[in-house]
Amino acid sequence: MYTQCPTCRATFRIDINKLRESRGKVICRDCQTPFNALNALAESPKDFPKAPPIRRPVASPAAGVEGQDAQHAMLPPLRGGGLPSLRAVGGLVARPQRTERDREDEEPRGPELGSGLCWWLGALAMAVLLVWQVNVFEGARLAQNERVRPWLELMCESLGCELSPYKDTRQIQVVDRALLPAPDDVDGYEFRLIIANQSALAQAFPSIRLVLSELGGRPSASRTFSPDEYLEAPRPGKMPVGKPFEIRLLIAKPSSEVGGFSFELI
């Protein structure tokens, strides 16, 4: 597409996209005359009438709008600093040249948003990695801390992980214990133990290691009882907080006389 300056008759090739952006308003590079290119469009330079060029001086800034079309002089500046200029080169025509500011304005602004999103995704990935490392290397120890465990349980609900059962035998209070003769139909002893969970959290039942000793104090028999062996059905899931729990164990009579006993919660 071509257009012709109505003042100096210079012919130029014009970019349709640029023409659309400026709404047809252009400035001749030869004589600096602003004009509407839509009034003089042709498919070929040969379609324009050949007339002698008419030159006129360019109005100075002090001249105001004198010597120019008032409609062009009052046009607001377009993006890129003004109306698109055209320039004739050796009888041929040249496309309007883009300025550096035009190129910057045409660049997409997406990378700024993308970089911020990548930063947040990276921070989230680092946080997940940190939680995973803590769970692997310190998870077992932290899971037994009654202050930290509730936070770990909330975190595991979100991440789909599972904590090891909470058990702290130091928080189990021994209320009473005794070693008595077994009922008449059993030749042995009955070990009775009452314990209570003093922790702030419900915890797993402990194993019990019972040791019988002779009159002289030397151990004569020992055994470790797991929760499955001393809990009656239906088995409770965990030791409730602050509630006493009674345990009864029947033990066969050893070969030597029993002089005492000891036990340990494991």
PDB file of C-alpha atoms in Angstrom:
ATOM      1  CA  MET A   1       0.000   0.000   0.000  1.00  0.00           C
ATOM      2  CA  TYR A   2       1.288   3.471  -0.952  1.00  0.00           C
ATOM      3  CA  THR A   3       0.428   7.054  -0.101  1.00  0.00           C
ATOM      4  CA  GLN A   4       1.529  10.469  -1.428  1.00  0.00           C
ATOM      5  CA  CYS A   5       2.322  13.672   0.403  1.00  0.00           C
ATOM      6  CA  PRO A   6      -0.083  16.393  -0.821  1.00  0.00           C
ATOM      7  CA  THR A   7       2.582  19.095  -0.402  1.00  0.00           C
ATOM      8  CA  CYS A   8       5.832  17.753  -1.884  1.00  0.00           C
ATOM      9  CA  ARG A   9       4.281  14.859  -3.872  1.00  0.00           C
ATOM     10  CA  ALA A  10       6.739  12.356  -2.316  1.00  0.00           C
ATOM     11  CA  THR A  11       5.494   8.775  -2.547  1.00  0.00           C
ATOM     12  CA  PHE A  12       5.873   6.314   0.339  1.00  0.00           C
ATOM     13  CA  ARG A  13       5.113   2.713   1.127  1.00  0.00           C
ATOM     14  CA  ILE A  14       3.053   2.606   4.307  1.00  0.00           C
ATOM     15  CA  ASP A  15       2.513  -0.174   6.813  1.00  0.00           C
ATOM     16  CA  ILE A  16      -1.165  -0.970   7.304  1.00  0.00           C
ATOM     17  CA  ASN A  17      -0.717  -1.807  10.996  1.00  0.00           C
ATOM     18  CA  LYS A  18       1.040   1.495  11.656  1.00  0.00           C
ATOM     19  CA  LEU A  19      -1.607   3.304   9.675  1.00  0.00           C
ATOM     20  CA  ARG A  20      -4.329   1.696  11.782  1.00  0.00           C
ATOM     21  CA  GLU A  21      -2.585   2.653  15.045  1.00  0.00           C
ATOM     22  CA  SER A  22      -2.230   6.317  13.986  1.00  0.00           C
ATOM     23  CA  ARG A  23      -5.736   6.401  12.458  1.00  0.00           C
ATOM     24  CA  GLY A  24      -4.243   7.521   9.143  1.00  0.00           C
ATOM     25  CA  LYS A  25      -2.283  10.500  10.525  1.00  0.00           C
ATOM     26  CA  VAL A  26       1.318  10.589   9.209  1.00  0.00           C
ATOM     27  CA  ILE A  27       4.118  13.118   8.746  1.00  0.00           C
ATOM     28  CA  CYS A  28       6.165  13.420   5.576  1.00  0.00           C
ATOM     29  CA  ARG A  29       9.882  12.958   6.203  1.00  0.00           C
ATOM     30  CA  ASP A  30      10.768  15.240   3.272  1.00  0.00           C
ATOM     31  CA  CYS A  31       8.797  18.367   4.094  1.00  0.00           C
ATOM     32  CA  GLN A  32       7.511  17.556   7.608  1.00  0.00           C
ATOM     33  CA  THR A  33       3.912  18.098   6.528  1.00  0.00           C
ATOM     34  CA  PRO A  34       1.289  16.196   8.533  1.00  0.00           C
ATOM     35  CA  PHE A  35      -1.527  14.739   6.468  1.00  0.00           C
ATOM     36  CA  ASN A  36      -4.122  11.975   6.447  1.00  0.00           C
ATOM     37  CA  ALA A  37      -2.780   9.064   4.407  1.00  0.00           C
ATOM     38  CA  LEU A  38      -6.269   7.577   4.090  1.00  0.00           C
ATOM     39  CA  ASN A  39      -7.143  10.354   1.641  1.00  0.00           C
ATOM     40  CA  ALA A  40      -4.426   9.252  -0.763  1.00  0.00           C
ATOM     41  CA  LEU A  41      -3.960   5.483  -0.931  1.00  0.00           C
ATOM     42  CA  ALA A  42      -2.979   3.417  -3.956  1.00  0.00           C
ATOM     43  CA  GLU A  43      -1.761  -0.057  -4.795  1.00  0.00           C
ATOM     44  CA  SER A  44       1.203   1.257  -6.825  1.00  0.00           C
ATOM     45  CA  PRO A  45       3.225   4.496  -6.996  1.00  0.00           C
ATOM     46  CA  LYS A  46       2.219   4.745 -10.656  1.00  0.00           C
ATOM     47  CA  ASP A  47      -1.405   5.292  -9.654  1.00  0.00           C
ATOM     48  CA  PHE A  48      -0.616   8.771  -8.298  1.00  0.00           C
ATOM     49  CA  PRO A  49      -0.715  11.781 -10.684  1.00  0.00           C
ATOM     50  CA  LYS A  50       2.678  13.087 -11.638  1.00  0.00           C
ATOM     51  CA  ALA A  51       2.830  16.716 -10.606  1.00  0.00           C
ATOM     52  CA  PRO A  52       5.789  18.984  -9.872  1.00  0.00           C
ATOM     53  CA  PRO A  53       6.657  18.898  -6.162  1.00  0.00           C
ATOM     54  CA  ILE A  54       5.617  21.878  -4.141  1.00  0.00           C
ATOM     55  CA  ARG A  55       7.929  22.713  -1.237  1.00  0.00           C
ATOM     56  CA  ARG A  56       6.947  24.902   1.661  1.00  0.00           C
ATOM     57  CA  PRO A  57       8.893  25.932   4.727  1.00  0.00           C
ATOM     58  CA  VAL A  58       8.286  24.137   7.985  1.00  0.00           C
ATOM     59  CA  ALA A  59       6.623  26.283  10.614  1.00  0.00           C
ATOM     60  CA  SER A  60       8.784  27.078  13.602  1.00  0.00           C
ATOM     61  CA  PRO A  61       7.546  26.296  17.147  1.00  0.00           C
ATOM     62  CA  ALA A  62       6.897  30.018  17.708  1.00  0.00           C
ATOM     63  CA  ALA A  63       4.617  30.138  14.715  1.00  0.00           C
ATOM     64  CA  GLY A  64       1.998  28.076  16.450  1.00  0.00           C
ATOM     65  CA  VAL A  65      -0.345  26.490  13.959  1.00  0.00           C
ATOM     66  CA  GLU A  66       0.366  28.895  11.119  1.00  0.00           C
ATOM     67  CA  GLY A  67       1.412  27.176   7.915  1.00  0.00           C
ATOM     68  CA  GLN A  68       0.008  23.815   9.150  1.00  0.00           C
ATOM     69  CA  ASP A  69      -3.383  22.244   9.153  1.00  0.00           C
ATOM     70  CA  ALA A  70      -4.956  23.062  12.518  1.00  0.00           C
ATOM     71  CA  GLN A  71      -6.414  19.578  12.772  1.00  0.00           C
ATOM     72  CA  HIS A  72      -2.968  17.984  12.536  1.00  0.00           C
ATOM     73  CA  ALA A  73      -1.300  20.517  14.824  1.00  0.00           C
ATOM     74  CA  MET A  74      -3.760  19.770  17.626  1.00  0.00           C
ATOM     75  CA  LEU A  75      -3.445  15.993  17.408  1.00  0.00           C
ATOM     76  CA  PRO A  76      -2.317  14.415  20.726  1.00  0.00           C
ATOM     77  CA  PRO A  77       1.065  12.672  20.593  1.00  0.00           C
ATOM     78  CA  LEU A  78       0.886   8.976  19.850  1.00  0.00           C
ATOM     79  CA  ARG A  79       2.816   6.170  21.542  1.00  0.00           C
ATOM     80  CA  GLY A  80       6.402   6.410  20.368  1.00  0.00           C
ATOM     81  CA  GLY A  81       6.667  10.192  20.601  1.00  0.00           C
ATOM     82  CA  GLY A  82       4.438  11.461  17.721  1.00  0.00           C
ATOM     83  CA  LEU A  83       2.924  10.655  14.376  1.00  0.00           C
ATOM     84  CA  PRO A  84       4.661   7.989  12.289  1.00  0.00           C
ATOM     85  CA  SER A  85       7.117   9.615   9.845  1.00  0.00           C
ATOM     86  CA  LEU A  86       7.786   8.476   6.261  1.00  0.00           C
ATOM     87  CA  ARG A  87      10.968   8.874   4.264  1.00  0.00           C
ATOM     88  CA  ALA A  88      11.623   8.634   0.503  1.00  0.00           C
ATOM     89  CA  VAL A  89      14.876   6.911  -0.549  1.00  0.00           C
ATOM     90  CA  GLY A  90      16.224   7.293  -4.091  1.00  0.00           C
ATOM     91  CA  GLY A  91      12.859   7.342  -5.773  1.00  0.00           C
ATOM     92  CA  LEU A  92      11.922   4.144  -3.958  1.00  0.00           C
ATOM     93  CA  VAL A  93       9.895   4.018  -0.798  1.00  0.00           C
ATOM     94  CA  ALA A  94      10.809   3.001   2.753  1.00  0.00           C
ATOM     95  CA  ARG A  95       8.658   1.637   5.542  1.00  0.00           C
ATOM     96  CA  PRO A  96       8.111   3.708   8.688  1.00  0.00           C
ATOM     97  CA  GLN A  97      10.883   3.068  11.167  1.00  0.00           C
ATOM     98  CA  ARG A  98      10.131   1.968  14.735  1.00  0.00           C
ATOM     99  CA  THR A  99      11.853   3.720  17.603  1.00  0.00           C
ATOM    100  CA  GLU A 100      13.394   1.993  20.617  1.00  0.00           C
ATOM    101  CA  ARG A 101      10.459   3.105  22.726  1.00  0.00           C
ATOM    102  CA  ASP A 102       8.041   1.441  20.285  1.00  0.00           C
ATOM    103  CA  ARG A 103       9.953  -1.824  20.597  1.00  0.00           C
ATOM    104  CA  GLU A 104       9.896  -1.643  24.412  1.00  0.00           C
ATOM    105  CA  ASP A 105       6.144  -0.967  24.428  1.00  0.00           C
ATOM    106  CA  GLU A 106       5.516  -3.913  22.100  1.00  0.00           C
ATOM    107  CA  GLU A 107       7.468  -6.333  24.250  1.00  0.00           C
ATOM    108  CA  PRO A 108       5.177  -8.619  26.288  1.00  0.00           C
ATOM    109  CA  ARG A 109       5.038  -8.005  30.004  1.00  0.00           C
ATOM    110  CA  GLY A 110       4.434 -11.674  30.791  1.00  0.00           C
ATOM    111  CA  PRO A 111       7.964 -12.595  31.940  1.00  0.00           C
ATOM    112  CA  GLU A 112       7.675 -10.316  34.980  1.00  0.00           C
ATOM    113  CA  LEU A 113       4.608 -12.198  36.203  1.00  0.00           C
ATOM    114  CA  GLY A 114       6.158 -15.505  35.249  1.00  0.00           C
ATOM    115  CA  SER A 115       9.332 -14.808  37.164  1.00  0.00           C
ATOM    116  CA  GLY A 116       7.332 -13.966  40.291  1.00  0.00           C
ATOM    117  CA  LEU A 117       5.306 -17.159  39.941  1.00  0.00           C
ATOM    118  CA  CYS A 118       8.486 -19.192  39.488  1.00  0.00           C
ATOM    119  CA  TRP A 119       9.903 -17.625  42.641  1.00  0.00           C
ATOM    120  CA  TRP A 120       6.862 -18.642  44.687  1.00  0.00           C
ATOM    121  CA  LEU A 121       6.838 -22.154  43.233  1.00  0.00           C
ATOM    122  CA  GLY A 122      10.545 -22.496  44.070  1.00  0.00           C
ATOM    123  CA  ALA A 123       9.947 -21.305  47.635  1.00  0.00           C
ATOM    124  CA  LEU A 124       7.099 -23.794  48.041  1.00  0.00           C
ATOM    125  CA  ALA A 125       9.261 -26.616  46.710  1.00  0.00           C
ATOM    126  CA  MET A 126      12.041 -25.693  49.146  1.00  0.00           C
ATOM    127  CA  ALA A 127       9.556 -25.668  52.043  1.00  0.00           C
ATOM    128  CA  VAL A 128       8.250 -29.120  51.107  1.00  0.00           C
ATOM    129  CA  LEU A 129      11.821 -30.399  50.801  1.00  0.00           C
ATOM    130  CA  LEU A 130      12.674 -28.984  54.226  1.00  0.00           C
ATOM    131  CA  VAL A 131       9.648 -30.664  55.815  1.00  0.00           C
ATOM    132  CA  TRP A 132      10.605 -33.957  54.161  1.00  0.00           C
ATOM    133  CA  GLN A 133      14.189 -33.749  55.439  1.00  0.00           C
ATOM    134  CA  VAL A 134      13.037 -32.926  58.964  1.00  0.00           C
ATOM    135  CA  ASN A 135      10.631 -35.856  58.867  1.00  0.00           C
ATOM    136  CA  VAL A 136      13.328 -38.244  57.670  1.00  0.00           C
ATOM    137  CA  PHE A 137      16.149 -37.230  60.008  1.00  0.00           C
ATOM    138  CA  GLU A 138      14.329 -35.775  63.016  1.00  0.00           C
ATOM    139  CA  GLY A 139      10.785 -37.048  62.564  1.00  0.00           C
ATOM    140  CA  ALA A 140      11.004 -39.897  65.080  1.00  0.00           C
ATOM    141  CA  ARG A 141      12.371 -37.648  67.818  1.00  0.00           C
ATOM    142  CA  LEU A 142      10.058 -34.717  67.142  1.00  0.00           C
ATOM    143  CA  ALA A 143       7.034 -37.034  66.938  1.00  0.00           C
ATOM    144  CA  GLN A 144       7.617 -37.907  70.623  1.00  0.00           C
ATOM    145  CA  ASN A 145       7.562 -34.248  71.676  1.00  0.00           C
ATOM    146  CA  GLU A 146       4.104 -33.474  73.060  1.00  0.00           C
ATOM    147  CA  ARG A 147       4.399 -29.784  72.107  1.00  0.00           C
ATOM    148  CA  VAL A 148       5.586 -30.318  68.528  1.00  0.00           C
ATOM    149  CA  ARG A 149       3.505 -33.382  67.680  1.00  0.00           C
ATOM    150  CA  PRO A 150       0.138 -31.568  67.200  1.00  0.00           C
ATOM    151  CA  TRP A 151       1.758 -29.345  64.544  1.00  0.00           C
ATOM    152  CA  LEU A 152       3.328 -32.366  62.858  1.00  0.00           C
ATOM    153  CA  GLU A 153      -0.043 -34.105  62.783  1.00  0.00           C
ATOM    154  CA  LEU A 154      -1.628 -31.104  61.035  1.00  0.00           C
ATOM    155  CA  MET A 155       1.223 -31.019  58.548  1.00  0.00           C
ATOM    156  CA  CYS A 156       0.954 -34.733  57.845  1.00  0.00           C
ATOM    157  CA  GLU A 157      -2.769 -34.391  57.182  1.00  0.00           C
ATOM    158  CA  SER A 158      -1.929 -31.994  54.366  1.00  0.00           C
ATOM    159  CA  LEU A 159       1.044 -33.946  52.985  1.00  0.00           C
ATOM    160  CA  GLY A 160      -0.444 -37.411  53.456  1.00  0.00           C
ATOM    161  CA  CYS A 161       2.346 -38.708  55.709  1.00  0.00           C
ATOM    162  CA  GLU A 162       2.040 -40.788  58.897  1.00  0.00           C
ATOM    163  CA  LEU A 163       3.766 -40.272  62.243  1.00  0.00           C
ATOM    164  CA  SER A 164       5.090 -43.008  64.461  1.00  0.00           C
ATOM    165  CA  PRO A 165       2.874 -43.749  67.523  1.00  0.00           C
ATOM    166  CA  TYR A 166       3.374 -41.365  70.411  1.00  0.00           C
ATOM    167  CA  LYS A 167       4.764 -43.044  73.562  1.00  0.00           C
ATOM    168  CA  ASP A 168       6.588 -41.482  76.501  1.00  0.00           C
ATOM    169  CA  THR A 169       6.954 -43.907  79.424  1.00  0.00           C
ATOM    170  CA  ARG A 170       8.376 -41.111  81.566  1.00  0.00           C
ATOM    171  CA  GLN A 171       4.883 -39.581  81.591  1.00  0.00           C
ATOM    172  CA  ILE A 172       3.268 -42.811  82.843  1.00  0.00           C
ATOM    173  CA  GLN A 173       2.626 -42.747  86.590  1.00  0.00           C
ATOM    174  CA  VAL A 174       2.625 -46.013  88.563  1.00  0.00           C
ATOM    175  CA  VAL A 175      -0.343 -45.774  90.918  1.00  0.00           C
ATOM    176  CA  ASP A 176      -0.048 -49.249  92.481  1.00  0.00           C
ATOM    177  CA  ARG A 177       1.716 -52.601  91.935  1.00  0.00           C
ATOM    178  CA  ALA A 178       1.627 -55.952  93.710  1.00  0.00           C
ATOM    179  CA  LEU A 179       2.638 -59.606  93.322  1.00  0.00           C
ATOM    180  CA  LEU A 180       0.019 -61.890  94.896  1.00  0.00           C
ATOM    181  CA  PRO A 181      -0.703 -65.604  94.899  1.00  0.00           C
ATOM    182  CA  ALA A 182      -2.809 -66.599  91.946  1.00  0.00           C
ATOM    183  CA  PRO A 183      -6.390 -67.762  92.350  1.00  0.00           C
ATOM    184  CA  ASP A 184      -6.945 -71.307  93.676  1.00  0.00           C
ATOM    185  CA  ASP A 185      -7.095 -72.925  90.252  1.00  0.00           C
ATOM    186  CA  VAL A 186      -3.703 -71.525  89.138  1.00  0.00           C
ATOM    187  CA  ASP A 187      -0.343 -72.610  90.599  1.00  0.00           C
ATOM    188  CA  GLY A 188       1.560 -69.376  90.389  1.00  0.00           C
ATOM    189  CA  TYR A 189       1.293 -65.652  90.999  1.00  0.00           C
ATOM    190  CA  GLU A 190      -0.801 -62.725  89.864  1.00  0.00           C
ATOM    191  CA  PHE A 191       0.949 -59.457  89.051  1.00  0.00           C
ATOM    192  CA  ARG A 192      -1.246 -56.377  89.408  1.00  0.00           C
ATOM    193  CA  LEU A 193      -0.286 -52.968  88.088  1.00  0.00           C
ATOM    194  CA  ILE A 194      -2.241 -49.680  87.964  1.00  0.00           C
ATOM    195  CA  ILE A 195      -0.812 -46.970  85.750  1.00  0.00           C
ATOM    196  CA  ALA A 196      -2.042 -43.558  84.527  1.00  0.00           C
ATOM    197  CA  ASN A 197      -0.995 -41.456  81.539  1.00  0.00           C
ATOM    198  CA  GLN A 198       0.082 -38.009  82.793  1.00  0.00           C
ATOM    199  CA  SER A 199       1.101 -36.718  79.353  1.00  0.00           C
ATOM    200  CA  ALA A 200      -0.893 -34.036  77.537  1.00  0.00           C
ATOM    201  CA  LEU A 201      -1.545 -36.511  74.697  1.00  0.00           C
ATOM    202  CA  ALA A 202      -3.017 -39.981  74.541  1.00  0.00           C
ATOM    203  CA  GLN A 203      -0.207 -42.445  73.985  1.00  0.00           C
ATOM    204  CA  ALA A 204       0.430 -46.065  73.085  1.00  0.00           C
ATOM    205  CA  PHE A 205       0.353 -48.711  75.813  1.00  0.00           C
ATOM    206  CA  PRO A 206       3.852 -49.711  76.978  1.00  0.00           C
ATOM    207  CA  SER A 207       5.392 -53.150  77.128  1.00  0.00           C
ATOM    208  CA  ILE A 208       6.101 -54.490  80.664  1.00  0.00           C
ATOM    209  CA  ARG A 209       9.292 -56.322  81.589  1.00  0.00           C
ATOM    210  CA  LEU A 210       8.760 -58.284  84.830  1.00  0.00           C
ATOM    211  CA  VAL A 211      11.647 -59.833  86.762  1.00  0.00           C
ATOM    212  CA  LEU A 212      11.200 -62.302  89.672  1.00  0.00           C
ATOM    213  CA  SER A 213      14.045 -62.763  92.126  1.00  0.00           C
ATOM    214  CA  GLU A 214      14.993 -65.329  94.759  1.00  0.00           C
ATOM    215  CA  LEU A 215      15.181 -64.689  98.499  1.00  0.00           C
ATOM    216  CA  GLY A 216      18.813 -63.704  98.146  1.00  0.00           C
ATOM    217  CA  GLY A 217      17.951 -61.123  95.432  1.00  0.00           C
ATOM    218  CA  ARG A 218      19.285 -63.069  92.458  1.00  0.00           C
ATOM    219  CA  PRO A 219      16.919 -62.971  89.400  1.00  0.00           C
ATOM    220  CA  SER A 220      15.207 -66.285  88.865  1.00  0.00           C
ATOM    221  CA  ALA A 221      12.810 -65.562  86.005  1.00  0.00           C
ATOM    222  CA  SER A 222      11.942 -62.687  83.651  1.00  0.00           C
ATOM    223  CA  ARG A 223       9.601 -61.966  80.759  1.00  0.00           C
ATOM    224  CA  THR A 224       8.452 -59.025  78.671  1.00  0.00           C
ATOM    225  CA  PHE A 225       4.705 -58.689  78.096  1.00  0.00           C
ATOM    226  CA  SER A 226       3.491 -56.756  75.074  1.00  0.00           C
ATOM    227  CA  PRO A 227       0.207 -54.792  75.095  1.00  0.00           C
ATOM    228  CA  ASP A 228      -1.400 -57.541  73.013  1.00  0.00           C
ATOM    229  CA  GLU A 229      -0.731 -60.009  75.851  1.00  0.00           C
ATOM    230  CA  TYR A 230      -2.113 -58.057  78.787  1.00  0.00           C
ATOM    231  CA  LEU A 231      -4.928 -56.034  77.202  1.00  0.00           C
ATOM    232  CA  GLU A 232      -8.371 -57.603  77.107  1.00  0.00           C
ATOM    233  CA  ALA A 233     -10.648 -57.449  74.074  1.00  0.00           C
ATOM    234  CA  PRO A 234     -11.905 -55.113  72.850  1.00  0.00           C
ATOM    235  CA  ARG A 235      -8.504 -53.543  73.056  1.00  0.00           C
ATOM    236  CA  PRO A 236      -8.445 -49.767  73.614  1.00  0.00           C
ATOM    237  CA  GLY A 237      -6.493 -47.847  71.022  1.00  0.00           C
ATOM    238  CA  LYS A 238      -4.427 -45.600  73.283  1.00  0.00           C
ATOM    239  CA  MET A 239      -3.977 -44.787  76.952  1.00  0.00           C
ATOM    240  CA  PRO A 240      -6.366 -41.974  77.830  1.00  0.00           C
ATOM    241  CA  VAL A 241      -4.978 -38.913  79.557  1.00  0.00           C
ATOM    242  CA  GLY A 242      -5.230 -38.929  83.373  1.00  0.00           C
ATOM    243  CA  LYS A 243      -7.354 -42.092  83.634  1.00  0.00           C
ATOM    244  CA  PRO A 244      -5.970 -44.997  85.777  1.00  0.00           C
ATOM    245  CA  PHE A 245      -5.656 -48.301  83.947  1.00  0.00           C
ATOM    246  CA  GLU A 246      -5.370 -51.676  85.734  1.00  0.00           C
ATOM    247  CA  ILE A 247      -3.299 -54.581  84.389  1.00  0.00           C
ATOM    248  CA  ARG A 248      -3.406 -58.182  85.679  1.00  0.00           C
ATOM    249  CA  LEU A 249      -0.890 -60.861  84.653  1.00  0.00           C
ATOM    250  CA  LEU A 250      -0.910 -64.541  85.676  1.00  0.00           C
ATOM    251  CA  ILE A 251       2.593 -65.940  86.067  1.00  0.00           C
ATOM    252  CA  ALA A 252       3.601 -69.590  86.462  1.00  0.00           C
ATOM    253  CA  LYS A 253       5.404 -70.419  89.706  1.00  0.00           C
ATOM    254  CA  PRO A 254       9.184 -70.677  89.159  1.00  0.00           C
ATOM    255  CA  SER A 255      11.260 -73.598  90.475  1.00  0.00           C
ATOM    256  CA  SER A 256      12.842 -71.520  93.233  1.00  0.00           C
ATOM    257  CA  GLU A 257      11.125 -69.597  95.987  1.00  0.00           C
ATOM    258  CA  VAL A 258      10.200 -66.029  94.970  1.00  0.00           C
ATOM    259  CA  GLY A 259      11.591 -63.400  97.279  1.00  0.00           C
ATOM    260  CA  GLY A 260      10.718 -60.239  95.337  1.00  0.00           C
ATOM    261  CA  PHE A 261      10.038 -58.680  91.961  1.00  0.00           C
ATOM    262  CA  SER A 262      10.797 -55.647  89.795  1.00  0.00           C
ATOM    263  CA  PHE A 263       9.359 -54.321  86.584  1.00  0.00           C
ATOM    264  CA  GLU A 264      10.083 -51.787  83.851  1.00  0.00           C
ATOM    265  CA  LEU A 265       7.837 -49.994  81.383  1.00  0.00           C
ATOM    266  CA  ILE A 266       9.242 -50.110  77.878  1.00  0.00           C
TER     267      ILE A 266
END
